Amino acid sequence: GQNIDQPTEMTATEGAIVQINCTYQTSGFNGLFWYQQHAGEAPTFLSYNVLDGLEEKGRFSSFLSRSKGYSYLLLKELQMKDSASYLCAVMDSNYQLIWGAGTKLIIKP
Amino acid sequence: GAVVSQHPSWVICKSGTSVKIECRSLDFQATTMFWYRQFPKQSLMLMATSNEGSKATYEQGVEKDKFLINHASLTLSTLTVTSAHPEDSSFYICSARDIKQGHQPQHFGDGTRLSIL
């Protein structure tokens, strides 16, 4: 079957760095996506990785290792507004998105 | 960037009412639109995949006669919750994919919060 695993909840301090891991097992691979979802709102797109390596976009970076079925989202210089759920999703061979359950990130002052 | 418009954003109605939710891609064509449901503090759950001009594909456990999906054009899909009951109260979110960008992300509407009294 297809499976996406990510931690349920993480806590970090304002100004610090946090890494949210995601491991996956899917039928085929056409890229991995990270989305941010604030409570009561729809998800918003953060990043996309299809090749191995690190993609940096401002305070957020995303890493992919296809051989290990592993990705992480790195958030630097954390701000209170970064408190949200972070969703990992993999596009399978049929171009359908398989979603993780999301990681709730709590930022403390 | 790509924009998906979803209406209404909030619906409160009596039990037994049917509710229609619209999802429009404003600046791109979407052969495929997706309908999700999310209960409080739970993850997104895919309900159905809507393909323009053909019948929707429903996920296991989703009643196709209760959740009617119509995708009549490349920019519009609708979800109708028929004879809604309190257990149907949830956050419904649509998303669409640009047919010209196969690997690009789905773009989400802002969601519809449905409350059935």
mmCIF file of C-alpha atoms in Angstrom:
data_model
loop_
_atom_site.group_PDB
_atom_site.id
_atom_site.type_symbol
_atom_site.label_atom_id
_atom_site.label_comp_id
_atom_site.label_asym_id
_atom_site.label_seq_id
_atom_site.Cartn_x
_atom_site.Cartn_y
_atom_site.Cartn_z
ATOM 1 C CA GLY A 1 0.000 0.000 0.000
ATOM 2 C CA GLN A 2 0.871 3.652 -0.081
ATOM 3 C CA ASN A 3 2.015 5.365 3.078
ATOM 4 C CA ILE A 4 3.246 8.777 4.161
ATOM 5 C CA ASP A 5 4.638 9.196 7.673
ATOM 6 C CA GLN A 6 5.351 12.437 9.493
ATOM 7 C CA PRO A 7 5.356 13.353 13.187
ATOM 8 C CA THR A 8 2.015 14.341 14.638
ATOM 9 C CA GLU A 9 3.220 17.365 16.551
ATOM 10 C CA MET A 10 6.398 19.362 17.157
ATOM 11 C CA THR A 11 7.215 22.307 19.380
ATOM 12 C CA ALA A 12 9.909 24.906 18.764
ATOM 13 C CA THR A 13 10.967 28.312 20.045
ATOM 14 C CA GLU A 14 10.595 31.603 18.212
ATOM 15 C CA GLY A 15 13.815 32.440 16.344
ATOM 16 C CA ALA A 16 15.025 28.842 16.318
ATOM 17 C CA ILE A 17 15.246 26.236 13.532
ATOM 18 C CA VAL A 18 13.002 23.190 13.161
ATOM 19 C CA GLN A 19 13.138 20.213 10.803
ATOM 20 C CA ILE A 20 9.970 18.289 9.952
ATOM 21 C CA ASN A 21 10.627 14.841 8.505
ATOM 22 C CA CYS A 22 8.518 12.871 6.061
ATOM 23 C CA THR A 23 9.028 9.290 4.879
ATOM 24 C CA TYR A 24 7.022 7.716 2.110
ATOM 25 C CA GLN A 25 6.245 4.481 0.317
ATOM 26 C CA THR A 26 4.213 4.997 -2.843
ATOM 27 C CA SER A 27 3.489 3.334 -6.155
ATOM 28 C CA GLY A 28 5.667 5.486 -8.346
ATOM 29 C CA PHE A 29 7.006 8.947 -7.684
ATOM 30 C CA ASN A 30 6.399 12.192 -9.522
ATOM 31 C CA GLY A 31 7.476 14.637 -6.882
ATOM 32 C CA LEU A 32 6.996 15.557 -3.235
ATOM 33 C CA PHE A 33 5.140 18.608 -2.022
ATOM 34 C CA TRP A 34 5.014 20.495 1.251
ATOM 35 C CA TYR A 35 1.951 22.543 2.168
ATOM 36 C CA GLN A 36 1.228 24.811 5.113
ATOM 37 C CA GLN A 37 -2.228 24.855 6.651
ATOM 38 C CA HIS A 38 -3.299 27.306 9.326
ATOM 39 C CA ALA A 39 -6.222 26.299 11.505
ATOM 40 C CA GLY A 40 -9.526 26.794 9.710
ATOM 41 C CA GLU A 41 -7.895 27.605 6.393
ATOM 42 C CA ALA A 42 -7.120 25.696 3.200
ATOM 43 C CA PRO A 43 -3.566 24.461 2.544
ATOM 44 C CA THR A 44 -1.106 26.726 0.750
ATOM 45 C CA PHE A 45 1.773 25.461 -1.371
ATOM 46 C CA LEU A 46 5.285 25.767 0.077
ATOM 47 C CA SER A 47 7.681 23.654 -1.966
ATOM 48 C CA TYR A 48 8.153 20.942 -4.561
ATOM 49 C CA ASN A 49 11.037 18.456 -4.929
ATOM 50 C CA VAL A 50 11.398 15.934 -7.714
ATOM 51 C CA LEU A 51 15.197 15.565 -7.803
ATOM 52 C CA ASP A 52 17.465 14.689 -4.881
ATOM 53 C CA GLY A 53 18.868 17.586 -2.954
ATOM 54 C CA LEU A 54 17.941 20.755 -1.195
ATOM 55 C CA GLU A 55 15.592 23.451 -2.480
ATOM 56 C CA GLU A 56 15.847 26.742 -0.636
ATOM 57 C CA LYS A 57 13.151 29.397 -0.624
ATOM 58 C CA GLY A 58 13.703 32.156 1.888
ATOM 59 C CA ARG A 59 13.356 30.895 5.460
ATOM 60 C CA PHE A 60 12.040 27.551 4.231
ATOM 61 C CA SER A 61 14.067 24.751 2.634
ATOM 62 C CA SER A 62 13.008 21.285 1.530
ATOM 63 C CA PHE A 63 15.226 18.252 1.016
ATOM 64 C CA LEU A 64 14.592 15.028 -0.873
ATOM 65 C CA SER A 65 16.297 11.643 -1.034
ATOM 66 C CA ARG A 66 14.428 9.396 -3.448
ATOM 67 C CA SER A 67 16.544 6.321 -2.663
ATOM 68 C CA LYS A 68 15.626 6.622 1.010
ATOM 69 C CA GLY A 69 12.005 7.678 0.468
ATOM 70 C CA TYR A 70 12.694 10.639 2.711
ATOM 71 C CA SER A 71 12.157 14.368 2.779
ATOM 72 C CA TYR A 72 12.355 17.127 5.317
ATOM 73 C CA LEU A 73 11.119 20.680 5.569
ATOM 74 C CA LEU A 74 13.483 23.050 7.353
ATOM 75 C CA LEU A 75 12.152 26.263 8.836
ATOM 76 C CA LYS A 76 14.656 28.884 9.985
ATOM 77 C CA GLU A 77 14.253 32.008 12.108
ATOM 78 C CA LEU A 78 10.902 30.775 13.327
ATOM 79 C CA GLN A 79 8.139 33.306 13.761
ATOM 80 C CA MET A 80 4.907 32.977 15.700
ATOM 81 C CA LYS A 81 2.980 33.044 12.427
ATOM 82 C CA ASP A 82 4.714 29.781 11.434
ATOM 83 C CA SER A 83 2.486 27.959 13.913
ATOM 84 C CA ALA A 84 0.470 25.738 11.594
ATOM 85 C CA SER A 85 0.158 22.215 10.297
ATOM 86 C CA TYR A 86 2.664 21.156 7.656
ATOM 87 C CA LEU A 87 1.481 18.571 5.168
ATOM 88 C CA CYS A 88 3.745 16.283 3.163
ATOM 89 C CA ALA A 89 2.259 14.902 -0.058
ATOM 90 C CA VAL A 90 3.696 12.632 -2.760
ATOM 91 C CA MET A 91 2.481 12.520 -6.356
ATOM 92 C CA ASP A 92 2.304 8.889 -7.421
ATOM 93 C CA SER A 93 2.619 7.290 -10.841
ATOM 94 C CA ASN A 94 -0.970 8.305 -11.691
ATOM 95 C CA TYR A 95 -0.210 11.937 -10.796
ATOM 96 C CA GLN A 96 -2.470 11.664 -7.767
ATOM 97 C CA LEU A 97 -1.419 13.271 -4.495
ATOM 98 C CA ILE A 98 -1.020 10.964 -1.507
ATOM 99 C CA TRP A 99 -1.266 13.012 1.703
ATOM 100 C CA GLY A 100 0.417 12.617 5.047
ATOM 101 C CA ALA A 101 -1.631 13.331 8.162
ATOM 102 C CA GLY A 102 0.266 16.556 8.770
ATOM 103 C CA THR A 103 2.597 17.809 11.504
ATOM 104 C CA LYS A 104 1.223 20.397 13.875
ATOM 105 C CA LEU A 105 3.993 22.867 14.665
ATOM 106 C CA ILE A 106 3.665 24.896 17.852
ATOM 107 C CA ILE A 107 5.908 27.937 18.231
ATOM 108 C CA LYS A 108 6.577 29.223 21.718
ATOM 109 C CA PRO A 109 7.902 32.711 22.549
ATOM 110 C CA GLY B 1 -0.227 32.807 -9.733
ATOM 111 C CA ALA B 2 -2.924 30.232 -10.183
ATOM 112 C CA VAL B 3 -6.128 31.017 -8.317
ATOM 113 C CA VAL B 4 -8.983 28.757 -7.324
ATOM 114 C CA SER B 5 -12.197 30.355 -6.143
ATOM 115 C CA GLN B 6 -14.571 28.418 -3.906
ATOM 116 C CA HIS B 7 -18.042 29.579 -2.866
ATOM 117 C CA PRO B 8 -19.695 29.874 -0.481
ATOM 118 C CA SER B 9 -17.123 30.144 2.286
ATOM 119 C CA TRP B 10 -19.619 29.462 5.068
ATOM 120 C CA VAL B 11 -23.015 27.763 5.079
ATOM 121 C CA ILE B 12 -25.353 27.219 7.996
ATOM 122 C CA CYS B 13 -28.598 25.417 7.210
ATOM 123 C CA LYS B 14 -31.231 23.088 8.550
ATOM 124 C CA SER B 15 -31.038 19.333 8.432
ATOM 125 C CA GLY B 16 -32.464 17.932 5.198
ATOM 126 C CA THR B 17 -31.318 20.861 3.057
ATOM 127 C CA SER B 18 -29.203 20.329 -0.038
ATOM 128 C CA VAL B 19 -26.130 22.528 -0.345
ATOM 129 C CA LYS B 20 -24.166 23.295 -3.502
ATOM 130 C CA ILE B 21 -20.506 24.323 -3.381
ATOM 131 C CA GLU B 22 -18.778 25.775 -6.435
ATOM 132 C CA CYS B 23 -15.111 25.530 -7.310
ATOM 133 C CA ARG B 24 -13.696 27.638 -10.132
ATOM 134 C CA SER B 25 -10.222 27.899 -11.590
ATOM 135 C CA LEU B 26 -9.907 31.590 -12.418
ATOM 136 C CA ASP B 27 -6.819 31.881 -14.574
ATOM 137 C CA PHE B 28 -6.070 28.367 -15.780
ATOM 138 C CA GLN B 29 -7.804 25.310 -17.190
ATOM 139 C CA ALA B 30 -8.225 22.319 -14.951
ATOM 140 C CA THR B 31 -9.247 18.957 -16.385
ATOM 141 C CA THR B 32 -9.073 17.545 -12.894
ATOM 142 C CA MET B 33 -10.467 18.952 -9.677
ATOM 143 C CA PHE B 34 -10.363 17.308 -6.275
ATOM 144 C CA TRP B 35 -12.823 17.484 -3.405
ATOM 145 C CA TYR B 36 -11.591 17.055 0.147
ATOM 146 C CA ARG B 37 -13.256 16.983 3.521
ATOM 147 C CA GLN B 38 -11.539 17.812 6.781
ATOM 148 C CA PHE B 39 -13.003 17.325 10.240
ATOM 149 C CA PRO B 40 -11.595 19.358 13.152
ATOM 150 C CA LYS B 41 -8.043 18.421 14.087
ATOM 151 C CA GLN B 42 -7.932 15.712 11.431
ATOM 152 C CA SER B 43 -6.071 15.435 8.144
ATOM 153 C CA LEU B 44 -7.404 16.124 4.682
ATOM 154 C CA MET B 45 -9.468 13.286 3.302
ATOM 155 C CA LEU B 46 -9.955 12.977 -0.441
ATOM 156 C CA MET B 47 -13.621 12.442 -1.240
ATOM 157 C CA ALA B 48 -13.581 12.337 -5.018
ATOM 158 C CA THR B 49 -11.671 13.244 -8.140
ATOM 159 C CA SER B 50 -13.643 15.211 -10.679
ATOM 160 C CA ASN B 51 -12.752 14.994 -14.370
ATOM 161 C CA GLU B 52 -14.192 17.422 -16.891
ATOM 162 C CA GLY B 53 -16.871 15.830 -19.023
ATOM 163 C CA SER B 54 -16.920 12.486 -17.235
ATOM 164 C CA LYS B 55 -18.182 10.917 -14.029
ATOM 165 C CA ALA B 56 -16.327 11.608 -10.828
ATOM 166 C CA THR B 57 -14.264 8.909 -9.145
ATOM 167 C CA TYR B 58 -15.260 8.514 -5.505
ATOM 168 C CA GLU B 59 -13.043 7.251 -2.718
ATOM 169 C CA GLN B 60 -14.085 4.204 -0.760
ATOM 170 C CA GLY B 61 -16.748 4.978 1.803
ATOM 171 C CA VAL B 62 -17.984 8.171 0.106
ATOM 172 C CA GLU B 63 -21.615 7.947 -0.996
ATOM 173 C CA LYS B 64 -21.890 9.099 -4.602
ATOM 174 C CA ASP B 65 -25.650 9.596 -4.307
ATOM 175 C CA LYS B 66 -25.195 11.903 -1.348
ATOM 176 C CA PHE B 67 -22.251 13.896 -2.656
ATOM 177 C CA LEU B 68 -23.095 14.790 -6.237
ATOM 178 C CA ILE B 69 -20.220 16.118 -8.300
ATOM 179 C CA ASN B 70 -20.530 17.851 -11.638
ATOM 180 C CA HIS B 71 -17.559 19.029 -13.694
ATOM 181 C CA ALA B 72 -19.197 20.593 -16.722
ATOM 182 C CA SER B 73 -16.320 22.750 -17.925
ATOM 183 C CA LEU B 74 -12.565 23.150 -17.647
ATOM 184 C CA THR B 75 -13.010 25.867 -15.034
ATOM 185 C CA LEU B 76 -15.963 24.776 -12.905
ATOM 186 C CA SER B 77 -16.769 21.835 -10.652
ATOM 187 C CA THR B 78 -19.638 21.670 -8.170
ATOM 188 C CA LEU B 79 -20.244 19.500 -5.130
ATOM 189 C CA THR B 80 -23.831 19.123 -3.923
ATOM 190 C CA VAL B 81 -24.410 17.680 -0.475
ATOM 191 C CA THR B 82 -27.918 16.274 -0.746
ATOM 192 C CA SER B 83 -30.243 16.106 2.255
ATOM 193 C CA ALA B 84 -27.463 17.213 4.571
ATOM 194 C CA HIS B 85 -27.459 16.064 8.194
ATOM 195 C CA PRO B 86 -25.438 17.239 11.213
ATOM 196 C CA GLU B 87 -22.812 14.530 10.651
ATOM 197 C CA ASP B 88 -22.073 16.140 7.271
ATOM 198 C CA SER B 89 -20.882 19.282 9.031
ATOM 199 C CA SER B 90 -17.258 19.702 8.035
ATOM 200 C CA PHE B 91 -14.738 21.823 6.144
ATOM 201 C CA TYR B 92 -14.964 21.060 2.417
ATOM 202 C CA ILE B 93 -12.025 22.087 0.234
ATOM 203 C CA CYS B 94 -11.605 21.859 -3.522
ATOM 204 C CA SER B 95 -8.389 21.941 -5.472
ATOM 205 C CA ALA B 96 -7.504 22.017 -9.148
ATOM 206 C CA ARG B 97 -4.537 21.186 -11.286
ATOM 207 C CA ASP B 98 -3.382 23.054 -14.378
ATOM 208 C CA ILE B 99 -3.419 20.605 -17.307
ATOM 209 C CA LYS B 100 -0.394 22.320 -18.839
ATOM 210 C CA GLN B 101 1.730 21.694 -15.767
ATOM 211 C CA GLY B 102 1.554 18.006 -14.987
ATOM 212 C CA HIS B 103 3.988 18.065 -12.092
ATOM 213 C CA GLN B 104 2.885 21.333 -10.602
ATOM 214 C CA PRO B 105 1.009 21.513 -7.331
ATOM 215 C CA GLN B 106 -2.678 21.465 -6.834
ATOM 216 C CA HIS B 107 -4.071 24.888 -6.074
ATOM 217 C CA PHE B 108 -6.638 25.033 -3.312
ATOM 218 C CA GLY B 109 -9.774 27.062 -2.882
ATOM 219 C CA ASP B 110 -10.318 28.755 0.470
ATOM 220 C CA GLY B 111 -12.707 26.045 1.628
ATOM 221 C CA THR B 112 -16.359 25.948 2.637
ATOM 222 C CA ARG B 113 -17.324 25.523 6.250
ATOM 223 C CA LEU B 114 -20.626 23.649 6.357
ATOM 224 C CA SER B 115 -22.680 23.586 9.547
ATOM 225 C CA ILE B 116 -25.912 21.593 9.588
ATOM 226 C CA LEU B 117 -28.261 22.332 12.458
#
